[in-house]
Amino acid sequence: DSGVTQTPKHLITATGQRVTLRCSPRSGDLSVYWYQQSLDQGLQFLIQYYNGEERAKGNILERFSAQQFPDLHSELNLSSLELGDSALYFCASSVGVNLRYTEAFFGQGTRLTVV
Amino acid sequence: ELKVEQNPLFLSMQEGKNYTIYCNYSTTSDRLYWYRQDPGKSLESLFVLLSNGAVKQEGRLMASLDTKARLSTLHITAAVHDLSATYFCAVDDGYGNKLVFGAGTILRVKS
């Protein structure tokens, strides 16, 4: 157990809907990262937050948004869902802001299925 | 753009055999990670290699890093069925903002 908690573990929803994925980082970790894992794209970085502020953005669609709250948990919001959004979404956390000097630990993931 | 290439992408091994997975990357990063993933599960950290020449071993797995060649290897010794999984290498993007992953190597160990 990495100490990173993601909820829910599984989510099935219809196209066009909106969902929210939640991540609680390890105690003491200030950075949160979101990744998407799909069969065709592999593991893709979406976005990073550090202590409530957006730090880096990857290949995140405009229909997706995220935030990190004062208690450091993070939420990833996915809207106008399409079949192609079906994937495993991982959250990771680290103590520091720079991955050159700090290690990231991954949660169990949320399996999103869009039908 | 940073590229991380793993090969092979699929590896079918007999129990008891040895093999090596290769990870090439295109940045000057000196920190490289190896992860294991079982189907539908999380990424389990296997090794963090922090400097040129670093070698780490855990059980039947040994990882090494050559930053000059931008190459890491994951060597499997006397494979057993329990090692069947997908193995990923990852490096930071050079700025420390994100990890860039290889495509993964699907390992199947046959008895």
Coordinates of N, CA and C in Angstrom, one line a residue:
Chain A
D1 N 0.8 -1.2 0.0 CA 0.0 0.0 0.0 C 0.9 1.3 0.0
S2 N 0.7 2.1 -1.0 CA 1.6 3.3 -1.2 C 1.2 4.4 -0.2
G3 N 0.0 4.4 0.3 CA -0.5 5.5 1.1 C -1.3 6.5 0.3
V4 N -1.4 6.4 -1.0 CA -2.2 7.3 -1.8 C -3.5 6.6 -2.0
T5 N -4.6 7.3 -1.7 CA -5.9 6.7 -1.8 C -6.7 7.4 -2.9
Q6 N -7.3 6.5 -3.7 CA -8.1 7.0 -4.8 C -9.5 6.4 -4.7
T7 N -10.5 7.3 -4.9 CA -11.9 6.8 -4.9 C -12.6 7.4 -6.1
P8 N -13.6 6.7 -6.7 CA -13.9 5.3 -6.5 C -12.9 4.4 -7.2
K9 N -13.0 3.2 -7.0 CA -12.1 2.2 -7.6 C -12.6 2.0 -9.1
H10 N -13.9 1.9 -9.2 CA -14.5 1.6 -10.5 C -15.6 2.6 -10.7
L11 N -15.8 3.0 -12.0 CA -16.9 4.0 -12.3 C -17.4 3.6 -13.7
I12 N -18.6 3.4 -13.8 CA -19.2 3.2 -15.1 C -20.3 4.3 -15.4
T13 N -20.1 5.0 -16.5 CA -21.0 6.1 -16.8 C -21.3 6.2 -18.3
A14 N -22.3 7.0 -18.6 CA -22.7 7.1 -20.0 C -22.0 8.2 -20.7
T15 N -21.9 8.1 -22.0 CA -21.3 9.3 -22.8 C -22.1 10.5 -22.5
G16 N -21.3 11.6 -22.5 CA -21.9 12.9 -22.2 C -22.0 13.3 -20.8
Q17 N -21.8 12.4 -19.9 CA -21.9 12.6 -18.5 C -20.6 13.3 -17.9
R18 N -20.7 13.6 -16.6 CA -19.5 14.2 -15.9 C -19.2 13.4 -14.7
V19 N -18.0 13.2 -14.4 CA -17.6 12.4 -13.2 C -16.5 13.2 -12.5
T20 N -16.3 12.8 -11.2 CA -15.2 13.4 -10.4 C -14.5 12.3 -9.8
L21 N -13.2 12.3 -10.0 CA -12.3 11.3 -9.3 C -11.5 12.0 -8.2
R22 N -11.4 11.3 -7.1 CA -10.8 11.9 -5.9 C -9.5 11.2 -5.5
C23 N -8.6 12.0 -5.0 CA -7.2 11.4 -4.6 C -6.8 12.1 -3.3
S24 N -6.5 11.2 -2.4 CA -5.9 11.7 -1.1 C -4.4 11.3 -1.1
P25 N -3.5 12.3 -1.1 CA -2.1 12.0 -1.1 C -1.6 11.3 0.2
R26 N -0.3 10.8 0.2 CA 0.3 10.3 1.4 C 0.4 11.5 2.4
S27 N 0.4 11.1 3.6 CA 0.5 12.1 4.7 C 1.9 12.9 4.5
G28 N 1.8 14.2 4.4 CA 3.0 15.0 4.3 C 3.4 15.3 2.9
D29 N 2.8 14.7 1.9 CA 3.1 15.0 0.5 C 2.3 16.2 0.0
L30 N 3.0 17.1 -0.7 CA 2.4 18.3 -1.1 C 2.1 18.3 -2.6
S31 N 2.7 17.4 -3.4 CA 2.5 17.4 -4.8 C 1.5 16.2 -5.1
V32 N 0.7 16.5 -6.1 CA -0.2 15.5 -6.6 C -0.1 15.5 -8.1
Y33 N -0.1 14.3 -8.7 CA 0.0 14.2 -10.2 C -1.2 13.3 -10.6
W34 N -1.7 13.6 -11.8 CA -2.7 12.7 -12.4 C -2.2 12.2 -13.7
Y35 N -2.4 10.9 -13.9 CA -2.0 10.2 -15.1 C -3.2 9.4 -15.7
Q36 N -3.2 9.3 -17.0 CA -4.2 8.4 -17.6 C -3.5 7.3 -18.3
Q37 N -4.0 6.1 -18.1 CA -3.5 4.9 -18.8 C -4.5 4.3 -19.7
S38 N -4.3 4.3 -20.9 CA -5.2 3.6 -21.9 C -4.4 2.7 -22.8
L39 N -5.1 1.8 -23.4 CA -4.4 0.8 -24.2 C -3.6 1.4 -25.4
D40 N -4.2 2.4 -26.0 CA -3.6 3.0 -27.2 C -2.6 4.1 -26.9
Q41 N -2.7 4.8 -25.8 CA -1.8 5.9 -25.4 C -0.8 5.6 -24.4
G42 N -1.0 4.5 -23.7 CA -0.1 4.2 -22.6 C -0.3 5.1 -21.4
L43 N 0.8 5.3 -20.6 CA 0.7 6.1 -19.4 C 1.0 7.6 -19.8
Q44 N 0.0 8.5 -19.7 CA 0.1 9.8 -20.1 C 0.0 10.8 -18.9
F45 N 0.9 11.7 -18.7 CA 0.8 12.7 -17.7 C -0.3 13.7 -18.0
L46 N -1.2 14.0 -17.0 CA -2.2 15.0 -17.3 C -1.9 16.3 -16.6
I47 N -1.6 16.3 -15.3 CA -1.5 17.6 -14.6 C -0.8 17.3 -13.2
Q48 N -0.1 18.4 -12.8 CA 0.5 18.3 -11.4 C 0.1 19.5 -10.6
Y49 N -0.2 19.3 -9.4 CA -0.4 20.4 -8.4 C 0.6 20.3 -7.3
Y50 N 1.0 21.5 -6.8 CA 1.8 21.5 -5.6 C 1.3 22.5 -4.6
N51 N 0.9 22.0 -3.5 CA 0.4 22.9 -2.4 C -0.7 23.8 -2.9
G52 N -1.6 23.2 -3.7 CA -2.8 24.0 -4.1 C -2.7 24.7 -5.4
E53 N -1.4 24.8 -5.9 CA -1.2 25.5 -7.2 C -0.9 24.6 -8.3
E54 N -1.5 24.9 -9.5 CA -1.1 24.1 -10.7 C 0.3 24.3 -11.0
R55 N 1.1 23.2 -11.2 CA 2.5 23.3 -11.4 C 2.9 23.0 -12.8
A56 N 2.3 22.0 -13.4 CA 2.6 21.6 -14.8 C 1.4 20.9 -15.4
K57 N 1.4 21.1 -16.7 CA 0.2 20.5 -17.5 C 0.8 19.6 -18.6
G58 N 0.1 18.5 -18.8 CA 0.5 17.6 -19.9 C -0.6 17.6 -20.9
N59 N -0.9 16.4 -21.4 CA -1.9 16.3 -22.5 C -3.3 16.2 -21.9
I60 N -3.7 17.2 -21.2 CA -5.0 17.2 -20.6 C -6.0 17.9 -21.5
L61 N -7.1 17.2 -21.8 CA -8.2 17.8 -22.6 C -8.8 18.9 -22.0
E62 N -9.4 19.8 -22.8 CA -10.1 21.0 -22.2 C -11.4 20.5 -21.4
R63 N -11.9 19.3 -21.8 CA -13.1 18.8 -21.0 C -12.7 18.3 -19.6
F64 N -11.4 18.2 -19.4 CA -10.9 17.7 -18.1 C -10.4 18.9 -17.3
S65 N -10.6 18.9 -16.0 CA -10.0 19.9 -15.1 C -9.7 19.2 -13.8
A66 N -8.8 19.9 -13.0 CA -8.5 19.4 -11.7 C -8.2 20.5 -10.8
Q67 N -8.2 20.1 -9.5 CA -7.8 21.1 -8.5 C -7.3 20.4 -7.3
Q68 N -6.5 21.1 -6.5 CA -6.0 20.6 -5.2 C -6.6 21.5 -4.1
F69 N -7.1 20.9 -3.1 CA -7.8 21.7 -2.1 C -6.8 22.0 -0.9
P70 N -7.2 22.9 0.0 CA -6.4 23.2 1.1 C -5.9 22.0 2.0
D71 N -6.7 21.0 2.0 CA -6.3 19.8 2.8 C -5.4 18.9 2.0
L72 N -5.1 19.3 0.8 CA -4.2 18.7 -0.2 C -4.8 17.6 -1.0
H73 N -6.0 17.2 -0.7 CA -6.6 16.2 -1.6 C -6.9 16.9 -2.9
S74 N -7.0 16.0 -4.0 CA -7.2 16.5 -5.3 C -8.4 15.8 -6.0
E75 N -9.0 16.6 -6.9 CA -10.1 16.0 -7.7 C -9.8 16.2 -9.2
L76 N -10.1 15.2 -9.9 CA -10.0 15.3 -11.4 C -11.4 15.2 -11.9
N77 N -11.9 16.3 -12.6 CA -13.2 16.3 -13.2 C -13.2 16.1 -14.7
L78 N -14.0 15.1 -15.1 CA -14.0 14.8 -16.5 C -15.5 15.0 -17.0
S79 N -15.6 15.8 -18.0 CA -17.0 16.2 -18.5 C -17.2 15.8 -19.9
S80 N -18.4 15.8 -20.4 CA -18.8 15.5 -21.7 C -18.1 14.2 -22.2
L81 N -18.2 13.2 -21.4 CA -17.4 12.0 -21.5 C -17.7 11.3 -22.9
E82 N -16.6 10.8 -23.4 CA -16.6 10.1 -24.7 C -16.1 8.6 -24.4
L83 N -16.5 7.8 -25.4 CA -16.0 6.4 -25.2 C -14.5 6.3 -25.0
G84 N -13.8 7.1 -25.7 CA -12.4 7.1 -25.7 C -11.8 7.6 -24.4
D85 N -12.6 8.1 -23.5 CA -12.1 8.5 -22.2 C -12.0 7.3 -21.2
S86 N -12.5 6.2 -21.7 CA -12.4 5.0 -20.8 C -10.9 4.6 -20.6
A87 N -10.5 4.5 -19.4 CA -9.1 4.3 -19.1 C -9.0 4.1 -17.6
L88 N -7.7 3.8 -17.2 CA -7.4 3.8 -15.8 C -6.7 5.1 -15.4
Y89 N -7.2 5.8 -14.4 CA -6.7 7.1 -14.0 C -6.0 6.9 -12.7
F90 N -4.7 7.3 -12.7 CA -3.9 7.2 -11.5 C -3.6 8.6 -11.0
C91 N -3.5 8.6 -9.7 CA -3.0 9.7 -8.9 C -1.7 9.3 -8.3
A92 N -0.8 10.2 -8.2 CA 0.5 9.9 -7.5 C 0.8 11.2 -6.6
S93 N 1.6 10.9 -5.6 CA 2.0 12.1 -4.8 C 3.4 12.0 -4.4
S94 N 4.0 13.2 -4.1 CA 5.4 13.2 -3.7 C 5.5 14.3 -2.6
V95 N 6.6 14.3 -1.9 CA 6.8 15.3 -0.8 C 7.2 16.6 -1.5
G96 N 8.1 16.5 -2.4 CA 8.6 17.8 -3.0 C 7.9 18.1 -4.4
V97 N 8.4 19.1 -5.0 CA 7.8 19.6 -6.2 C 8.5 19.1 -7.4
N98 N 9.8 18.7 -7.3 CA 10.6 18.4 -8.4 C 11.0 16.9 -8.4
L99 N 10.6 16.2 -9.5 CA 10.8 14.8 -9.5 C 12.2 14.4 -9.8
R100 N 13.1 15.4 -10.0 CA 14.5 15.1 -10.0 C 15.0 14.7 -8.7
Y101 N 14.3 15.2 -7.6 CA 14.9 15.0 -6.3 C 13.9 14.3 -5.3
T102 N 12.7 14.0 -5.8 CA 11.7 13.4 -4.9 C 11.0 12.2 -5.7
E103 N 10.6 11.2 -5.0 CA 9.9 10.1 -5.6 C 8.4 10.2 -5.5
A104 N 7.8 9.8 -6.6 CA 6.3 9.8 -6.6 C 5.8 8.4 -6.3
F105 N 4.7 8.3 -5.6 CA 4.1 7.1 -5.2 C 2.6 7.1 -5.8
F106 N 2.3 5.9 -6.4 CA 1.0 5.9 -7.1 C -0.1 5.2 -6.3
G107 N -1.3 5.7 -6.5 CA -2.5 5.1 -5.9 C -2.9 3.9 -6.7
Q108 N -4.0 3.3 -6.3 CA -4.5 2.1 -6.9 C -5.2 2.4 -8.2
G109 N -5.6 3.6 -8.5 CA -6.2 3.9 -9.7 C -7.7 3.9 -9.7
T110 N -8.4 4.6 -10.6 CA -9.8 4.5 -10.8 C -10.0 4.0 -12.2
R111 N -10.8 2.9 -12.3 CA -11.1 2.4 -13.6 C -12.4 3.1 -14.1
L112 N -12.3 3.9 -15.2 CA -13.4 4.6 -15.7 C -13.9 3.9 -17.0
T113 N -15.1 3.5 -17.0 CA -15.7 2.9 -18.2 C -16.8 3.8 -18.7
V114 N -16.7 4.2 -19.9 CA -17.8 5.1 -20.5 C -18.5 4.2 -21.5
V115 N -19.9 4.1 -21.4 CA -20.7 3.3 -22.2 C -21.7 4.1 -23.1
Chain B
E1 N 11.2 16.4 -27.9 CA 10.3 15.8 -26.9 C 11.0 14.6 -26.3
L2 N 10.9 14.4 -25.0 CA 11.5 13.3 -24.4 C 10.9 12.0 -24.9
K3 N 11.7 11.0 -25.2 CA 11.2 9.7 -25.6 C 11.8 8.6 -24.7
V4 N 11.0 7.7 -24.3 CA 11.5 6.6 -23.5 C 11.0 5.3 -24.3
E5 N 12.0 4.5 -24.7 CA 11.7 3.3 -25.5 C 12.1 2.1 -24.8
Q6 N 11.2 1.2 -24.7 CA 11.5 -0.1 -24.1 C 11.5 -1.2 -25.1
N7 N 12.4 -2.2 -24.9 CA 12.3 -3.4 -25.7 C 12.8 -4.6 -25.0
P8 N 12.2 -5.7 -25.2 CA 11.1 -5.9 -26.1 C 9.8 -5.4 -25.5
L9 N 8.7 -5.3 -26.3 CA 7.4 -5.0 -25.7 C 6.7 -6.2 -25.2
F10 N 7.0 -7.3 -25.7 CA 6.4 -8.5 -25.2 C 7.5 -9.6 -25.1
L11 N 7.5 -10.3 -24.0 CA 8.5 -11.3 -23.7 C 7.9 -12.5 -23.1
S12 N 8.0 -13.6 -23.8 CA 7.5 -14.9 -23.3 C 8.7 -15.7 -22.9
M13 N 8.8 -16.1 -21.7 CA 10.0 -16.8 -21.2 C 9.6 -18.1 -20.6
Q14 N 10.5 -19.0 -20.6 CA 10.4 -20.3 -19.9 C 10.9 -20.1 -18.4
E15 N 10.3 -20.8 -17.5 CA 10.7 -20.7 -16.1 C 12.2 -21.2 -16.1
G16 N 13.0 -20.5 -15.3 CA 14.4 -20.9 -15.1 C 15.3 -20.2 -16.0
K17 N 14.8 -19.5 -17.0 CA 15.7 -18.8 -18.0 C 15.9 -17.3 -17.6
N18 N 17.0 -16.8 -18.2 CA 17.4 -15.4 -17.9 C 17.0 -14.5 -19.1
Y19 N 16.7 -13.3 -18.8 CA 16.5 -12.3 -19.9 C 16.7 -10.9 -19.4
T20 N 16.8 -10.0 -20.4 CA 17.0 -8.6 -20.1 C 16.0 -7.7 -20.8
I21 N 15.4 -6.7 -20.1 CA 14.6 -5.7 -20.7 C 15.4 -4.4 -20.8
Y22 N 15.3 -3.8 -21.9 CA 16.1 -2.5 -22.1 C 15.2 -1.3 -22.2
C23 N 15.8 -0.2 -21.6 CA 15.1 1.0 -21.6 C 16.0 2.1 -22.1
N24 N 15.7 2.7 -23.2 CA 16.5 3.9 -23.7 C 15.7 5.1 -23.6
Y25 N 16.4 6.2 -23.2 CA 15.7 7.5 -23.1 C 16.5 8.6 -23.7
S26 N 15.8 9.7 -24.0 CA 16.5 10.7 -24.8 C 16.9 12.0 -24.1
T27 N 16.7 12.0 -22.8 CA 17.0 13.2 -22.0 C 18.3 13.0 -21.2
T28 N 18.7 14.0 -20.5 CA 19.9 13.8 -19.6 C 19.5 13.5 -18.2
S29 N 18.3 13.0 -18.0 CA 17.9 12.7 -16.6 C 18.9 11.7 -16.0
D30 N 19.1 11.8 -14.7 CA 20.0 10.9 -14.0 C 19.2 10.1 -12.9
R31 N 17.9 10.1 -13.1 CA 17.0 9.3 -12.1 C 16.1 8.5 -13.0
L32 N 16.1 7.2 -12.8 CA 15.3 6.4 -13.6 C 14.5 5.4 -12.6
Y33 N 13.3 5.1 -13.0 CA 12.4 4.2 -12.2 C 12.1 3.0 -13.0
W34 N 11.9 1.9 -12.3 CA 11.3 0.7 -12.8 C 10.1 0.4 -12.0
Y35 N 8.9 0.1 -12.7 CA 7.7 -0.2 -12.0 C 7.2 -1.6 -12.5
R36 N 6.4 -2.2 -11.7 CA 5.7 -3.4 -12.1 C 4.2 -3.2 -12.0
Q37 N 3.5 -3.7 -13.0 CA 2.0 -3.5 -12.9 C 1.4 -4.9 -13.2
D38 N 0.6 -5.4 -12.3 CA -0.3 -6.5 -12.6 C -1.5 -6.0 -13.3
P39 N -2.2 -6.9 -14.0 CA -3.4 -6.4 -14.8 C -4.4 -5.7 -14.0
G40 N -4.7 -4.4 -14.4 CA -5.7 -3.6 -13.8 C -5.3 -3.1 -12.4
K41 N -4.1 -3.3 -12.1 CA -3.6 -2.9 -10.7 C -2.7 -1.6 -10.8
S42 N -2.2 -1.2 -9.6 CA -1.4 0.0 -9.5 C 0.0 -0.3 -10.0
L43 N 0.8 0.8 -10.0 CA 2.2 0.7 -10.4 C 3.0 0.5 -9.1
E44 N 3.7 -0.6 -9.0 CA 4.5 -0.9 -7.9 C 5.9 -0.5 -8.2
S45 N 6.5 0.3 -7.3 CA 7.9 0.8 -7.5 C 8.8 -0.4 -7.2
L46 N 9.7 -0.7 -8.2 CA 10.6 -1.8 -8.0 C 12.0 -1.2 -7.6
F47 N 12.5 -0.2 -8.5 CA 13.8 0.3 -8.3 C 13.8 1.8 -8.6
V48 N 14.6 2.6 -7.9 CA 14.9 3.9 -8.2 C 16.4 4.0 -8.4
L49 N 16.8 4.3 -9.6 CA 18.3 4.4 -9.9 C 18.6 5.9 -9.9
L50 N 19.6 6.3 -9.1 CA 19.8 7.7 -8.9 C 21.1 8.3 -9.6
S51 N 21.9 7.4 -10.0 CA 23.2 8.0 -10.6 C 23.8 7.0 -11.6
N52 N 24.7 7.5 -12.4 CA 25.4 6.7 -13.4 C 26.1 5.5 -12.7
G53 N 25.9 4.3 -13.3 CA 26.5 3.2 -12.7 C 25.7 2.5 -11.6
A54 N 24.6 3.1 -11.2 CA 23.8 2.5 -10.1 C 23.3 1.1 -10.5
V55 N 23.4 0.2 -9.6 CA 22.9 -1.2 -9.7 C 22.1 -1.5 -8.5
K56 N 20.9 -2.0 -8.7 CA 20.1 -2.5 -7.6 C 19.6 -3.9 -7.8
Q57 N 19.5 -4.7 -6.8 CA 19.0 -6.0 -7.0 C 17.9 -6.3 -5.9
E58 N 16.9 -7.0 -6.3 CA 15.8 -7.5 -5.4 C 15.4 -8.8 -5.9
G59 N 15.7 -9.8 -5.2 CA 15.3 -11.2 -5.6 C 15.9 -11.5 -7.0
R60 N 15.1 -11.9 -7.9 CA 15.5 -12.3 -9.2 C 15.6 -11.2 -10.2
L61 N 15.4 -9.9 -9.7 CA 15.5 -8.8 -10.6 C 16.7 -7.9 -10.2
M62 N 17.4 -7.5 -11.3 CA 18.5 -6.5 -11.1 C 18.4 -5.4 -12.1
A63 N 18.5 -4.2 -11.7 CA 18.4 -3.1 -12.6 C 19.7 -2.3 -12.5
S64 N 20.1 -1.7 -13.7 CA 21.3 -0.9 -13.8 C 21.0 0.3 -14.6
L65 N 21.9 1.3 -14.4 CA 21.7 2.6 -15.1 C 23.0 3.1 -15.7
D66 N 23.0 3.4 -17.0 CA 24.2 4.0 -17.6 C 23.7 5.3 -18.2
T67 N 24.0 6.4 -17.5 CA 23.4 7.7 -17.9 C 24.1 8.3 -19.2
K68 N 25.4 7.8 -19.4 CA 26.1 8.3 -20.6 C 25.5 7.7 -21.8
A69 N 25.1 6.4 -21.7 CA 24.5 5.8 -22.9 C 23.0 6.0 -22.9
R70 N 22.4 6.6 -21.8 CA 21.0 6.8 -21.6 C 20.3 5.5 -21.7
L71 N 20.8 4.5 -21.0 CA 20.2 3.2 -21.0 C 20.1 2.6 -19.7
S72 N 19.0 1.9 -19.4 CA 18.8 1.1 -18.2 C 18.4 -0.3 -18.6
T73 N 18.8 -1.2 -17.8 CA 18.5 -2.6 -18.1 C 17.8 -3.2 -16.8
L74 N 16.9 -4.1 -17.1 CA 16.2 -4.8 -16.0 C 16.5 -6.3 -16.3
H75 N 17.3 -6.9 -15.5 CA 17.7 -8.3 -15.8 C 16.9 -9.3 -14.9
I76 N 16.4 -10.3 -15.5 CA 15.6 -11.3 -14.8 C 16.4 -12.6 -14.8
T77 N 16.6 -13.1 -13.6 CA 17.4 -14.3 -13.4 C 16.5 -15.5 -13.0
A78 N 16.6 -16.6 -13.7 CA 15.9 -17.8 -13.4 C 14.4 -17.5 -13.1
A79 N 13.8 -17.0 -14.2 CA 12.4 -16.5 -14.1 C 11.5 -17.6 -13.5
V80 N 10.5 -17.0 -12.7 CA 9.4 -17.9 -12.1 C 8.1 -17.2 -12.5
H81 N 7.0 -18.0 -12.5 CA 5.7 -17.6 -12.9 C 5.3 -16.3 -12.3
D82 N 5.6 -16.1 -11.0 CA 5.1 -15.0 -10.2 C 5.7 -13.7 -10.8
L83 N 6.7 -13.7 -11.6 CA 7.2 -12.5 -12.2 C 6.4 -12.0 -13.4
S84 N 5.4 -12.8 -13.9 CA 4.6 -12.4 -15.0 C 3.8 -11.1 -14.6
A85 N 4.0 -10.1 -15.4 CA 3.5 -8.8 -15.2 C 3.9 -7.9 -16.3
T86 N 3.5 -6.6 -16.3 CA 4.0 -5.6 -17.2 C 5.0 -4.7 -16.5
Y87 N 6.2 -4.5 -17.1 CA 7.2 -3.7 -16.4 C 7.4 -2.4 -17.2
F88 N 7.5 -1.3 -16.5 CA 7.6 0.0 -17.1 C 8.9 0.6 -16.5
C89 N 9.6 1.3 -17.4 CA 10.6 2.2 -17.0 C 10.1 3.7 -17.1
A90 N 10.6 4.6 -16.4 CA 10.2 6.0 -16.4 C 11.3 6.9 -16.0
V91 N 11.4 8.1 -16.7 CA 12.3 9.1 -16.3 C 11.6 10.4 -16.1
D92 N 12.2 11.3 -15.4 CA 11.6 12.6 -15.3 C 11.9 13.4 -16.6
D93 N 11.1 14.4 -16.8 CA 11.1 15.1 -18.1 C 12.3 16.0 -18.3
G94 N 13.2 16.1 -17.3 CA 14.3 17.0 -17.4 C 14.1 18.2 -16.6
Y95 N 12.9 18.5 -16.3 CA 12.5 19.7 -15.5 C 11.9 19.2 -14.1
G96 N 11.7 18.0 -14.0 CA 11.2 17.5 -12.7 C 9.7 17.6 -12.6
N97 N 9.0 17.9 -13.7 CA 7.6 18.1 -13.6 C 6.7 16.9 -13.7
K98 N 7.3 15.9 -14.4 CA 6.5 14.7 -14.6 C 7.4 13.5 -14.9
L99 N 6.8 12.4 -14.8 CA 7.5 11.2 -15.3 C 7.0 10.8 -16.7
V100 N 8.0 10.4 -17.5 CA 7.6 10.0 -18.9 C 7.9 8.5 -18.9
F101 N 6.9 7.7 -19.2 CA 6.9 6.3 -19.2 C 7.2 5.6 -20.5
G102 N 7.9 4.5 -20.5 CA 8.0 3.7 -21.7 C 6.7 3.0 -21.9
A103 N 6.6 2.3 -23.0 CA 5.4 1.6 -23.4 C 5.1 0.4 -22.6
G104 N 6.1 -0.1 -21.9 CA 5.9 -1.2 -21.0 C 6.3 -2.5 -21.7
T105 N 6.8 -3.5 -21.0 CA 7.1 -4.8 -21.5 C 6.2 -5.8 -20.8
I106 N 5.5 -6.5 -21.6 CA 4.6 -7.6 -21.0 C 5.4 -8.8 -20.9
L107 N 5.6 -9.3 -19.7 CA 6.4 -10.5 -19.4 C 5.5 -11.6 -19.1
R108 N 5.6 -12.7 -19.8 CA 4.9 -13.9 -19.5 C 5.9 -15.1 -19.2
V109 N 5.8 -15.6 -18.0 CA 6.7 -16.7 -17.7 C 5.9 -18.0 -17.8
K110 N 6.4 -18.9 -18.6 CA 5.6 -20.2 -18.8 C 6.3 -21.3 -18.1
S111 N 5.5 -22.1 -17.4 CA 6.1 -23.3 -16.7 C 6.3 -24.5 -17.6

